[in-house]
């Protein structure tokens, strides 16, 4: 490979420091392919010239390293939310399995699963209470304002939940309210509101969040606690002399040969539960997108 | 003078950033066989005498983002000389989207033309 192309690739990499590793790799391989192809075809056209004569013009047409780097970062910024920068590409099975601890997506999903015990029941209560109050008050004249306020609150909550989902699960969600038609009288406005499919979908999502939240929390919490308990069992038993079980006056200890195995199982379980969190997080992101993003 | 140049360059870049996807997609729709990046870039610079000042390097990230959106698909093939090449071709979804985009483009074009003409 020509020295100038190598130099270009190094400069391009330097310009892209701080961006996702996959992007740098993409940019470098694109540039390498293009510059080599261009050089080859120019050399066929002008066989008496050297690569060093031809390359400056080729590079000028391709764009300076700064320009090329800017083109990549611009497009990345446009199409990917913050957490979708997964920092693991390649690597063996071993490093991929344990690399999950360095993956912001897994941590984001774990946090989401833990807080869903709070948000889930909250959404559910709000949706069910709002719906039933609206229906009950529909008999009276003030039933309508209650329903309208409830509908608007659902719009707000679904936007907020979207922000949480995008922040923690890395799925691109709406950043603004859906445009509400202007210049209607109040009767038409209410009609638009009640016919709005996205509001009904959001209510459905809020109801669904109760069981989901309970499942997410229970899964993530219990798996993490069990794995941590397994991992610290040797310390408890050997250093603090705390038995595994105490049953009618008798203390039961694990045999020593089993202790390393217990630790390893704990570590594997913890790592596995991080993978599960990431998987469920991805799945929930899709679910949230389906229910909360208007078509 | 230089200030005008800077502004021009920036404006051209802003226009390009939207149009490039459309242009690339339509080039791929017209292509009879899978093309690799250099062929596409060459075709664009050959075709149009008055092509906008678009650096060839800026085409590649757009190609990749189109692929990510499954409008294009690609495969890597080793070449006899030099590094392997990535061949791009349009997907059926890409063709569908292209007709939509052409409609949008026509609409935008006539809107801009009307606004400029109405001055």
Tab-separated table of C-alpha atoms in Angstrom:
chain	number	residue	atom	x	y	z
A	1	UNK	CA	0.000	0.000	0.000
A	2	UNK	CA	1.250	3.454	-0.812
A	3	UNK	CA	2.715	5.484	2.024
A	4	UNK	CA	0.338	8.353	1.336
A	5	UNK	CA	-2.730	6.119	1.708
A	6	UNK	CA	-1.396	4.727	4.976
A	7	UNK	CA	-0.799	8.247	6.169
A	8	UNK	CA	-4.327	9.229	5.179
A	9	UNK	CA	-5.816	6.318	7.121
A	10	UNK	CA	-3.841	7.242	10.237
A	11	UNK	CA	-4.954	10.872	9.999
A	12	UNK	CA	-8.559	9.775	9.463
A	13	UNK	CA	-8.421	7.587	12.555
A	14	UNK	CA	-7.017	10.464	14.568
A	15	UNK	CA	-9.798	12.745	13.369
A	16	UNK	CA	-12.375	10.181	14.448
A	17	UNK	CA	-11.046	9.616	17.977
A	18	UNK	CA	-13.887	9.441	20.426
A	19	UNK	CA	-16.386	7.972	17.963
A	20	UNK	CA	-17.694	4.464	17.964
A	21	UNK	CA	-15.092	1.859	17.050
A	22	UNK	CA	-17.305	0.409	14.339
A	23	UNK	CA	-17.542	3.804	12.670
A	24	UNK	CA	-13.781	4.245	12.624
A	25	UNK	CA	-13.401	0.815	11.121
A	26	UNK	CA	-16.043	1.558	8.484
A	27	UNK	CA	-14.487	4.895	7.581
A	28	UNK	CA	-11.015	3.423	7.276
A	29	UNK	CA	-12.050	0.501	5.127
A	30	UNK	CA	-14.139	2.738	2.858
A	31	UNK	CA	-11.224	5.127	2.393
A	32	UNK	CA	-8.751	2.326	1.836
A	33	UNK	CA	-10.950	0.716	-0.772
A	34	UNK	CA	-11.696	3.958	-2.593
A	35	UNK	CA	-8.194	5.397	-2.637
A	36	UNK	CA	-6.695	2.137	-3.846
A	37	UNK	CA	-9.276	1.694	-6.569
A	38	UNK	CA	-8.891	5.283	-7.711
A	39	UNK	CA	-5.104	4.979	-7.722
A	40	UNK	CA	-5.266	1.773	-9.706
A	41	UNK	CA	-7.474	3.235	-12.418
A	42	UNK	CA	-5.429	6.447	-12.604
A	43	UNK	CA	-2.239	4.420	-12.946
A	44	UNK	CA	-3.751	2.576	-15.878
A	45	UNK	CA	-4.552	5.916	-17.484
A	46	UNK	CA	-1.146	7.446	-16.828
A	47	UNK	CA	1.304	4.563	-16.655
A	48	UNK	CA	4.323	6.850	-16.610
A	49	UNK	CA	3.322	8.566	-13.389
A	50	UNK	CA	4.062	7.420	-9.849
A	51	UNK	CA	1.445	6.966	-7.097
A	52	UNK	CA	2.977	9.912	-5.266
A	53	UNK	CA	2.160	12.154	-8.235
A	54	UNK	CA	-1.398	10.953	-8.603
A	55	UNK	CA	-2.563	10.550	-5.032
A	56	UNK	CA	-2.798	14.213	-3.993
A	57	UNK	CA	-5.470	14.832	-6.618
A	58	UNK	CA	-7.327	11.632	-5.719
A	59	UNK	CA	-7.293	12.573	-2.057
A	60	UNK	CA	-8.407	16.084	-2.934
A	61	UNK	CA	-11.448	14.601	-4.688
A	62	UNK	CA	-12.137	12.178	-1.860
A	63	UNK	CA	-11.910	14.902	0.757
A	64	UNK	CA	-9.389	15.684	3.468
A	65	UNK	CA	-9.327	13.464	6.575
A	66	UNK	CA	-11.170	16.192	8.498
A	67	UNK	CA	-13.900	16.446	5.876
A	68	UNK	CA	-14.351	12.694	5.655
A	69	UNK	CA	-14.411	12.312	9.442
A	70	UNK	CA	-17.011	15.089	9.648
A	71	UNK	CA	-19.196	13.297	7.086
A	72	UNK	CA	-19.203	10.114	9.186
A	73	UNK	CA	-19.790	11.752	12.550
A	74	UNK	CA	-22.577	13.892	11.119
A	75	UNK	CA	-24.471	10.874	9.837
A	76	UNK	CA	-23.854	8.878	13.004
A	77	UNK	CA	-25.220	11.719	15.089
A	78	UNK	CA	-28.294	11.887	12.920
A	79	UNK	CA	-29.265	8.247	12.993
A	80	UNK	CA	-28.201	6.846	16.361
A	81	UNK	CA	-29.270	7.677	19.890
A	82	UNK	CA	-26.628	7.886	22.586
A	83	UNK	CA	-26.833	4.407	24.084
A	84	UNK	CA	-26.908	2.562	20.803
A	85	UNK	CA	-23.137	3.043	20.688
A	86	UNK	CA	-22.407	-0.469	21.797
A	87	UNK	CA	-18.688	-0.591	22.363
A	88	UNK	CA	-18.206	-4.205	21.554
A	89	UNK	CA	-17.366	-5.257	18.078
A	90	UNK	CA	-15.497	-8.416	17.360
A	91	UNK	CA	-13.515	-10.168	20.077
A	92	UNK	CA	-13.752	-13.819	20.989
A	93	UNK	CA	-16.677	-15.555	22.644
A	94	UNK	CA	-15.075	-15.203	26.065
A	95	UNK	CA	-14.509	-11.452	25.864
A	96	UNK	CA	-17.943	-10.994	24.307
A	97	UNK	CA	-19.573	-12.873	27.177
A	98	UNK	CA	-17.829	-10.922	29.938
A	99	UNK	CA	-17.624	-7.725	27.897
A	100	UNK	CA	-21.291	-7.232	28.770
A	101	UNK	CA	-20.157	-5.441	31.945
A	102	UNK	CA	-18.671	-2.690	29.804
A	103	UNK	CA	-21.798	-2.421	27.683
A	104	UNK	CA	-23.819	0.697	28.531
A	105	UNK	CA	-26.893	-0.872	26.936
A	106	UNK	CA	-26.945	-3.708	29.476
A	107	UNK	CA	-26.584	-1.304	32.406
A	108	UNK	CA	-29.242	0.975	30.979
A	109	UNK	CA	-31.598	-1.978	30.613
A	110	UNK	CA	-30.842	-3.117	34.164
A	111	UNK	CA	-31.657	0.322	35.563
A	112	UNK	CA	-34.809	0.448	33.468
A	113	UNK	CA	-35.928	-2.936	34.800
A	114	UNK	CA	-35.292	-1.846	38.386
A	115	UNK	CA	-37.205	1.441	38.127
A	116	UNK	CA	-40.066	-0.207	36.268
A	117	UNK	CA	-41.324	-1.411	39.655
A	118	UNK	CA	-42.095	2.247	40.371
A	119	UNK	CA	-43.131	3.478	36.943
A	120	UNK	CA	-45.165	0.394	36.002
A	121	UNK	CA	-47.720	0.524	38.829
A	122	UNK	CA	-47.792	4.330	38.583
A	123	UNK	CA	-48.756	4.235	34.911
A	124	UNK	CA	-51.259	1.466	35.544
A	125	UNK	CA	-52.919	3.308	38.404
A	126	UNK	CA	-53.091	6.542	36.458
A	127	UNK	CA	-54.554	4.863	33.373
A	128	UNK	CA	-57.132	2.802	35.236
A	129	UNK	CA	-58.115	5.566	37.640
A	130	UNK	CA	-58.304	8.108	34.819
A	131	UNK	CA	-60.394	5.870	32.593
A	132	UNK	CA	-62.829	4.826	35.313
A	133	UNK	CA	-63.256	8.362	36.664
A	134	UNK	CA	-63.889	9.622	33.165
A	135	UNK	CA	-66.515	6.960	32.558
A	136	UNK	CA	-68.166	7.464	35.946
A	137	UNK	CA	-68.300	11.230	35.574
A	138	UNK	CA	-69.592	10.946	32.007
A	139	UNK	CA	-73.059	10.986	33.579
A	140	UNK	CA	-72.457	14.541	34.771
A	141	UNK	CA	-71.628	17.689	32.913
A	142	UNK	CA	-68.138	17.885	34.440
A	143	UNK	CA	-67.285	14.391	33.170
A	144	UNK	CA	-66.050	15.750	29.863
A	145	UNK	CA	-63.342	18.082	31.231
A	146	UNK	CA	-62.065	15.258	33.419
A	147	UNK	CA	-61.785	12.973	30.397
A	148	UNK	CA	-60.069	15.665	28.344
A	149	UNK	CA	-57.547	16.406	31.074
A	150	UNK	CA	-56.878	12.692	31.418
A	151	UNK	CA	-56.326	12.297	27.666
A	152	UNK	CA	-53.856	15.182	27.632
A	153	UNK	CA	-52.041	13.746	30.630
A	154	UNK	CA	-51.608	10.459	28.752
A	155	UNK	CA	-49.967	12.348	25.903
A	156	UNK	CA	-47.538	13.927	28.342
A	157	UNK	CA	-46.786	10.709	30.174
A	158	UNK	CA	-46.180	8.763	26.984
A	159	UNK	CA	-43.676	11.401	25.844
A	160	UNK	CA	-41.936	11.193	29.219
A	161	UNK	CA	-41.818	7.405	29.120
A	162	UNK	CA	-40.375	7.723	25.622
A	163	UNK	CA	-37.560	9.884	26.973
A	164	UNK	CA	-36.847	7.302	29.693
A	165	UNK	CA	-36.854	4.483	27.139
A	166	UNK	CA	-34.532	6.359	24.798
A	167	UNK	CA	-32.184	7.337	27.598
A	168	UNK	CA	-31.917	3.901	29.165
A	169	UNK	CA	-32.652	1.455	26.366
A	170	UNK	CA	-31.097	3.389	23.500
A	171	UNK	CA	-34.127	3.184	21.237
A	172	UNK	CA	-34.877	6.321	19.314
A	173	UNK	CA	-38.194	7.714	20.604
A	174	UNK	CA	-40.157	10.876	19.844
A	175	UNK	CA	-38.617	14.054	21.179
A	176	UNK	CA	-41.622	16.257	20.612
A	177	UNK	CA	-45.365	16.117	21.041
A	178	UNK	CA	-47.360	15.061	18.038
A	179	UNK	CA	-48.726	18.142	16.332
A	180	UNK	CA	-52.189	18.995	17.553
A	181	UNK	CA	-54.381	20.650	14.892
A	182	UNK	CA	-54.957	24.336	15.546
A	183	UNK	CA	-57.960	26.543	14.878
A	184	UNK	CA	-60.674	24.062	15.869
A	185	UNK	CA	-63.569	24.800	18.165
A	186	UNK	CA	-63.759	22.847	21.399
A	187	UNK	CA	-66.177	20.258	20.054
A	188	UNK	CA	-63.892	19.376	17.165
A	189	UNK	CA	-60.883	19.351	19.469
A	190	UNK	CA	-62.500	16.812	21.740
A	191	UNK	CA	-63.413	14.694	18.747
A	192	UNK	CA	-59.818	14.735	17.523
A	193	UNK	CA	-58.647	13.852	21.003
A	194	UNK	CA	-60.954	10.872	21.371
A	195	UNK	CA	-60.202	9.591	17.902
A	196	UNK	CA	-56.443	9.811	18.480
A	197	UNK	CA	-55.197	6.254	18.162
A	198	UNK	CA	-51.869	7.064	19.783
A	199	UNK	CA	-53.584	8.018	23.042
A	200	UNK	CA	-55.453	4.731	23.221
A	201	UNK	CA	-52.282	2.824	22.425
A	202	UNK	CA	-50.479	4.726	25.176
A	203	UNK	CA	-53.234	3.846	27.669
A	204	UNK	CA	-52.849	0.209	26.693
A	205	UNK	CA	-49.113	0.471	27.222
A	206	UNK	CA	-49.615	2.034	30.638
A	207	UNK	CA	-51.899	-0.823	31.691
A	208	UNK	CA	-49.421	-3.364	30.355
A	209	UNK	CA	-46.609	-1.795	32.347
A	210	UNK	CA	-47.918	-3.160	35.654
A	211	UNK	CA	-47.315	-6.847	34.924
A	212	UNK	CA	-44.218	-6.046	32.876
A	213	UNK	CA	-42.763	-3.842	35.588
A	214	UNK	CA	-43.297	-6.499	38.228
A	215	UNK	CA	-41.736	-9.181	36.019
A	216	UNK	CA	-38.753	-7.003	35.067
A	217	UNK	CA	-38.046	-5.976	38.616
A	218	UNK	CA	-38.432	-9.469	40.072
A	219	UNK	CA	-36.233	-11.014	37.415
A	220	UNK	CA	-33.416	-8.510	37.576
A	221	UNK	CA	-33.485	-8.102	41.345
A	222	UNK	CA	-33.650	-11.771	42.279
A	223	UNK	CA	-31.097	-12.900	39.696
A	224	UNK	CA	-28.626	-10.252	40.810
A	225	UNK	CA	-29.131	-10.969	44.499
A	226	UNK	CA	-28.751	-14.721	44.029
A	227	UNK	CA	-25.582	-14.337	41.997
A	228	UNK	CA	-24.036	-11.913	44.470
A	229	UNK	CA	-24.995	-14.202	47.350
A	230	UNK	CA	-23.327	-17.129	45.593
A	231	UNK	CA	-20.215	-15.091	44.944
A	232	UNK	CA	-19.759	-13.998	48.563
A	233	UNK	CA	-20.621	-17.377	50.117
A	234	UNK	CA	-16.941	-18.421	50.484
A	235	UNK	CA	-16.115	-15.197	52.344
A	236	UNK	CA	-19.081	-15.553	54.652
A	237	UNK	CA	-18.260	-19.139	55.416
A	238	UNK	CA	-14.462	-19.043	55.678
A	239	UNK	CA	-13.800	-15.600	57.127
A	240	UNK	CA	-16.941	-14.661	59.022
A	241	UNK	CA	-17.817	-18.256	59.846
A	242	UNK	CA	-21.454	-17.808	58.883
A	243	UNK	CA	-23.045	-21.137	57.951
A	244	UNK	CA	-25.056	-21.697	54.796
A	245	UNK	CA	-28.128	-22.835	56.745
A	246	UNK	CA	-28.886	-23.138	60.428
A	247	UNK	CA	-31.554	-25.722	61.093
A	248	UNK	CA	-32.761	-26.744	64.566
A	249	UNK	CA	-29.478	-25.858	66.221
A	250	UNK	CA	-27.253	-27.492	63.645
A	251	UNK	CA	-25.163	-25.357	61.257
A	252	UNK	CA	-24.558	-26.583	57.761
A	253	UNK	CA	-21.487	-25.482	55.813
A	254	UNK	CA	-20.650	-26.125	52.202
A	255	UNK	CA	-17.684	-28.450	51.712
A	256	UNK	CA	-14.520	-26.539	50.822
A	257	UNK	CA	-14.091	-28.120	47.427
A	258	UNK	CA	-17.459	-26.758	46.393
A	259	UNK	CA	-16.636	-23.121	47.248
A	260	UNK	CA	-14.766	-22.162	44.035
A	261	UNK	CA	-17.522	-23.773	41.996
A	262	UNK	CA	-20.163	-21.747	43.853
A	263	UNK	CA	-18.244	-18.543	43.168
A	264	UNK	CA	-17.897	-19.350	39.495
A	265	UNK	CA	-21.575	-20.202	39.206
A	266	UNK	CA	-22.380	-16.861	40.855
A	267	UNK	CA	-20.200	-14.982	38.411
A	268	UNK	CA	-21.681	-16.822	35.422
A	269	UNK	CA	-25.192	-16.180	36.699
A	270	UNK	CA	-24.443	-12.472	37.178
A	271	UNK	CA	-23.010	-12.197	33.686
A	272	UNK	CA	-25.908	-14.170	32.274
A	273	UNK	CA	-28.398	-11.911	33.994
A	274	UNK	CA	-26.713	-8.873	32.421
A	275	UNK	CA	-27.165	-10.506	29.020
A	276	UNK	CA	-30.780	-11.215	29.879
A	277	UNK	CA	-31.249	-7.587	30.912
A	278	UNK	CA	-29.841	-6.383	27.612
A	279	UNK	CA	-32.040	-8.791	25.696
A	280	UNK	CA	-35.185	-7.815	27.577
A	281	UNK	CA	-34.229	-4.151	27.269
A	282	UNK	CA	-34.019	-4.478	23.506
A	283	UNK	CA	-37.318	-6.277	23.433
A	284	UNK	CA	-39.025	-3.699	25.620
A	285	UNK	CA	-37.629	-0.924	23.447
A	286	UNK	CA	-39.404	-2.434	20.458
A	287	UNK	CA	-42.589	-2.834	22.474
A	288	UNK	CA	-42.465	0.789	23.635
A	289	UNK	CA	-41.847	1.934	20.095
A	290	UNK	CA	-44.837	-0.035	18.876
A	291	UNK	CA	-47.193	1.358	21.504
A	292	UNK	CA	-45.886	4.900	21.978
A	293	UNK	CA	-44.779	6.057	18.554
A	294	UNK	CA	-47.548	7.282	16.303
A	295	UNK	CA	-47.252	6.151	12.722
B	1	UNK	CA	-14.903	37.308	-0.303
B	2	UNK	CA	-13.683	34.489	1.906
B	3	UNK	CA	-16.647	34.970	4.200
B	4	UNK	CA	-19.011	34.500	1.279
B	5	UNK	CA	-17.090	31.391	0.304
B	6	UNK	CA	-17.439	29.961	3.772
B	7	UNK	CA	-21.167	30.632	3.771
B	8	UNK	CA	-21.527	29.127	0.310
B	9	UNK	CA	-19.650	26.036	1.336
B	10	UNK	CA	-21.760	25.604	4.442
B	11	UNK	CA	-24.999	26.045	2.521
B	12	UNK	CA	-23.884	23.607	-0.166
B	13	UNK	CA	-23.072	21.080	2.551
B	14	UNK	CA	-26.502	21.493	4.093
B	15	UNK	CA	-28.183	20.911	0.741
B	16	UNK	CA	-25.968	17.928	-0.026
B	17	UNK	CA	-26.671	16.213	3.269
B	18	UNK	CA	-30.277	15.675	2.281
B	19	UNK	CA	-29.919	15.166	-1.430
B	20	UNK	CA	-27.114	12.620	-1.341
B	21	UNK	CA	-29.350	9.804	-0.109
B	22	UNK	CA	-31.825	10.426	-2.916
B	23	UNK	CA	-29.128	10.627	-5.584
B	24	UNK	CA	-27.359	7.491	-4.397
B	25	UNK	CA	-30.566	5.548	-4.158
B	26	UNK	CA	-31.570	6.508	-7.684
B	27	UNK	CA	-28.118	5.637	-9.042
B	28	UNK	CA	-28.461	2.229	-7.433
B	29	UNK	CA	-31.954	1.792	-8.827
B	30	UNK	CA	-30.655	2.416	-12.353
B	31	UNK	CA	-27.615	0.180	-11.971
B	32	UNK	CA	-27.887	-3.188	-13.675
B	33	UNK	CA	-25.385	-4.911	-11.433
B	34	UNK	CA	-24.001	-4.370	-7.936
B	35	UNK	CA	-21.576	-1.454	-7.800
B	36	UNK	CA	-18.753	-0.662	-5.441
B	37	UNK	CA	-18.111	2.756	-3.962
B	38	UNK	CA	-15.520	3.933	-6.431
B	39	UNK	CA	-17.728	3.058	-9.415
B	40	UNK	CA	-20.604	4.988	-7.891
B	41	UNK	CA	-18.429	8.005	-7.177
B	42	UNK	CA	-16.984	7.875	-10.679
B	43	UNK	CA	-20.431	7.664	-12.213
B	44	UNK	CA	-21.593	10.718	-10.299
B	45	UNK	CA	-18.598	12.793	-11.336
B	46	UNK	CA	-18.858	11.632	-14.966
B	47	UNK	CA	-22.563	12.104	-15.341
B	48	UNK	CA	-22.958	15.685	-14.366
B	49	UNK	CA	-20.891	18.563	-15.655
B	50	UNK	CA	-22.441	20.830	-13.086
B	51	UNK	CA	-22.299	18.404	-10.191
B	52	UNK	CA	-22.307	20.131	-6.812
B	53	UNK	CA	-19.035	20.265	-4.950
B	54	UNK	CA	-19.484	16.974	-3.155
B	55	UNK	CA	-16.480	15.152	-1.797
B	56	UNK	CA	-16.439	11.497	-2.770
B	57	UNK	CA	-15.594	10.487	0.765
B	58	UNK	CA	-18.934	11.845	1.953
B	59	UNK	CA	-20.780	9.282	-0.194
B	60	UNK	CA	-19.610	6.283	1.796
B	61	UNK	CA	-21.228	7.042	5.154
B	62	UNK	CA	-24.474	7.703	3.299
B	63	UNK	CA	-24.201	4.343	1.541
B	64	UNK	CA	-23.728	2.693	4.902
B	65	UNK	CA	-26.641	4.477	6.485
B	66	UNK	CA	-28.854	3.484	3.546
B	67	UNK	CA	-27.747	-0.072	4.106
B	68	UNK	CA	-28.537	0.179	7.798
B	69	UNK	CA	-32.022	1.281	6.843
B	70	UNK	CA	-32.204	-1.806	4.596
B	71	UNK	CA	-32.695	0.308	1.475
B	72	UNK	CA	-29.457	-1.088	0.085
B	73	UNK	CA	-27.707	-4.364	0.690
B	74	UNK	CA	-24.035	-5.046	0.333
B	75	UNK	CA	-21.534	-7.830	0.123
B	76	UNK	CA	-17.780	-7.839	0.324
B	77	UNK	CA	-15.794	-9.498	-2.400
B	78	UNK	CA	-12.040	-9.949	-2.443
B	79	UNK	CA	-10.332	-8.298	-5.387
B	80	UNK	CA	-7.300	-9.583	-7.232
B	81	UNK	CA	-5.376	-6.427	-6.438
B	82	UNK	CA	-5.786	-4.223	-3.427
B	83	UNK	CA	-8.272	-4.476	-0.553
B	84	UNK	CA	-11.641	-6.245	-0.840
B	85	UNK	CA	-14.482	-4.242	-2.341
B	86	UNK	CA	-17.925	-3.714	-0.922
B	87	UNK	CA	-20.588	-4.109	-3.607
B	88	UNK	CA	-23.900	-2.356	-3.080
B	89	UNK	CA	-27.261	-3.102	-4.675
B	90	UNK	CA	-30.754	-1.782	-4.065
B	91	UNK	CA	-33.383	-3.781	-2.156
B	92	UNK	CA	-37.052	-3.997	-3.066
B	93	UNK	CA	-37.782	-1.862	-0.026
B	94	UNK	CA	-35.274	0.643	-1.396
B	95	UNK	CA	-37.138	0.848	-4.705
B	96	UNK	CA	-40.389	1.441	-2.889
B	97	UNK	CA	-38.872	4.194	-0.761
B	98	UNK	CA	-37.240	5.762	-3.814
B	99	UNK	CA	-40.592	6.387	-5.519
B	100	UNK	CA	-41.789	8.030	-2.298
B	101	UNK	CA	-38.672	10.146	-2.088
B	102	UNK	CA	-38.967	11.248	-5.703
B	103	UNK	CA	-42.481	12.472	-4.937
B	104	UNK	CA	-41.189	14.359	-1.904
B	105	UNK	CA	-38.383	15.800	-3.962
B	106	UNK	CA	-40.777	17.013	-6.685
B	107	UNK	CA	-42.894	18.641	-4.032
B	108	UNK	CA	-39.923	20.322	-2.395
B	109	UNK	CA	-38.543	21.420	-5.733
B	110	UNK	CA	-41.735	23.058	-6.878
B	111	UNK	CA	-42.175	24.680	-3.469
B	112	UNK	CA	-38.687	26.178	-3.587
B	113	UNK	CA	-39.068	27.195	-7.230
B	114	UNK	CA	-42.380	28.874	-6.538
B	115	UNK	CA	-40.969	30.718	-3.555
B	116	UNK	CA	-37.933	31.904	-5.464
B	117	UNK	CA	-40.011	32.874	-8.512
B	118	UNK	CA	-42.513	34.727	-6.371
B	119	UNK	CA	-39.937	37.145	-5.091
